[in-house]
Amino acid sequence: MAITPKADTPRRDVANEGEHPLVVVHDIIGRSRPKARIIAVANEKGGVGKSTLAFHTAIALCDAGYKVAVLDLDPRQQSVARTLAFREATAKRLSINLPSPTHTVFRHSSGAMLCQELVRIGWQADYILLDVAGSDSPLARRAIALADTLLTPINASFVDLDLLGRFNPTTHELLGPAFFARMVNEIRDEKVRRGMNGTDWIVVPNRLRGGAAKGPSVNQQRFDAALAHLAPVAGFRIGRGMSERVAYRELFLLGLTHLDLPRVPQLADMNSAAPQEIANLLEDLALLPVQEKIAVPA
Ligand SMILES: Nc1ncnc2c1ncn2[C@@H]1O[C@H](COP(=O)(O)OP(=O)(O)OP(=O)(O)O)[C@@H](O)[C@H]1O
Ligand SMILES: [Mg+2]
């Protein structure tokens, strides 16, 4: 028998589920911070491209000449740490130099340990990338609270939008921010209330389909409109997005991005529009001074 929720069924309440944002911010405030800018890549939804975008952002920043430290907060999967280990192996095997971040897997759960680790890995870095596991946890909330920039990849579908916004299932009318967005904003508000720097939040659609020739599908257009309505309400910016590309998966296994192709003689003639997408990602993150946009290989 289908169970229909009553009209007055309470919505998920951030304050009553998971650790309260007041407690989260209280736990990190006043602790030492590294000078590096902290970028957390987080979405409670799994499999949306967090590790993929964390990796691409880290390599793009290294490619632009910055010192980068990556902290993998997913000790079960260790996706980004493993990819960076593959990168080291690829560089060794091909005897080439690949600009790379340092990388560490974080295996603890306390906010104090996380702050200590950030200071340890960040003292010589310009940027720290946090690859946050795809579930809600006290550690994920602390990573979000510590972030100067929060990068949230999202697959371009209403199914994946439902932790960010609630929409009428038939008309797609916006009903309001959903659980993850409310939790992020309670943390952001509390940071500002306690005198900490705010968090710049950017949502980046991932695995976009349909090339420039065909233009976006009807579903894609609905999704884009919904995200555009939600952005000012939930307080995030929207990035231009990453396409669905087999090459992103395959190069990931070698620890490479398209920005590395000119450095790898065997792959140098691989042709793709991906480098522009990676440059757009970095530009949309608004981390670099305007005149320092990354060079896209021809
Ligand atoms: N733009 C893309 N094009 C093609 N494949 C992609 C793209 N982005 C991600 N993928 C693939 O989707 C899968 C999930 O990506 P990824 O591991 O980055 O997600 P995640 O959000 O980190 O997942 P988790 O929540 O499990 O940590 C991987 O197989 C990855 O290679
Ligand atoms: Mg991951």
CSV table of N, CA and C in Angstrom, one decimal, residues 3 21 25 35 111 130 153 155 187 212 218 236 242 278 291 296:
chain,number,residue,atom,x,y,z
A,3,ILE,N,2.1,4.9,0.8
A,3,ILE,CA,1.9,5.7,2.0
A,3,ILE,C,2.1,7.2,1.5
A,21,PRO,N,24.7,23.2,13.4
A,21,PRO,CA,25.7,24.1,12.8
A,21,PRO,C,26.4,25.0,13.9
A,25,VAL,N,30.4,25.1,14.1
A,25,VAL,CA,31.3,26.3,14.0
A,25,VAL,C,32.0,26.6,15.3
A,35,LYS,N,47.6,29.5,6.1
A,35,LYS,CA,47.4,30.7,5.3
A,35,LYS,C,46.8,30.3,3.9
A,111,GLY,N,37.2,17.5,14.7
A,111,GLY,CA,37.4,18.8,14.2
A,111,GLY,C,38.8,19.3,14.5
A,130,LEU,N,39.9,19.9,-0.3
A,130,LEU,CA,39.3,18.8,0.6
A,130,LEU,C,38.3,18.0,-0.3
A,153,PRO,N,29.6,19.8,-6.9
A,153,PRO,CA,29.2,19.3,-8.2
A,153,PRO,C,27.9,18.6,-8.1
A,155,ASN,N,25.0,16.3,-10.6
A,155,ASN,CA,24.6,15.7,-11.9
A,155,ASN,C,23.4,16.5,-12.4
A,187,ILE,N,25.4,26.9,8.5
A,187,ILE,CA,26.9,27.0,8.8
A,187,ILE,C,27.4,28.3,8.4
A,212,ALA,N,27.5,21.1,-28.5
A,212,ALA,CA,27.2,22.5,-28.9
A,212,ALA,C,26.3,22.4,-30.1
A,218,VAL,N,15.6,19.2,-23.7
A,218,VAL,CA,14.5,19.9,-23.0
A,218,VAL,C,14.7,19.7,-21.5
A,236,PHE,N,24.0,30.4,-3.8
A,236,PHE,CA,25.2,29.9,-4.5
A,236,PHE,C,25.3,30.5,-5.9
A,242,MET,N,30.8,20.7,-16.5
A,242,MET,CA,31.7,19.8,-17.1
A,242,MET,C,30.8,18.8,-17.9
A,278,ILE,N,38.1,22.8,-18.3
A,278,ILE,CA,38.8,22.8,-17.0
A,278,ILE,C,39.3,24.3,-16.7
A,291,GLN,N,44.1,38.5,-14.5
A,291,GLN,CA,45.1,38.4,-15.5
A,291,GLN,C,45.8,37.1,-15.5
A,296,VAL,N,45.3,27.5,-22.0
A,296,VAL,CA,44.7,26.3,-22.6
A,296,VAL,C,45.6,25.8,-23.7
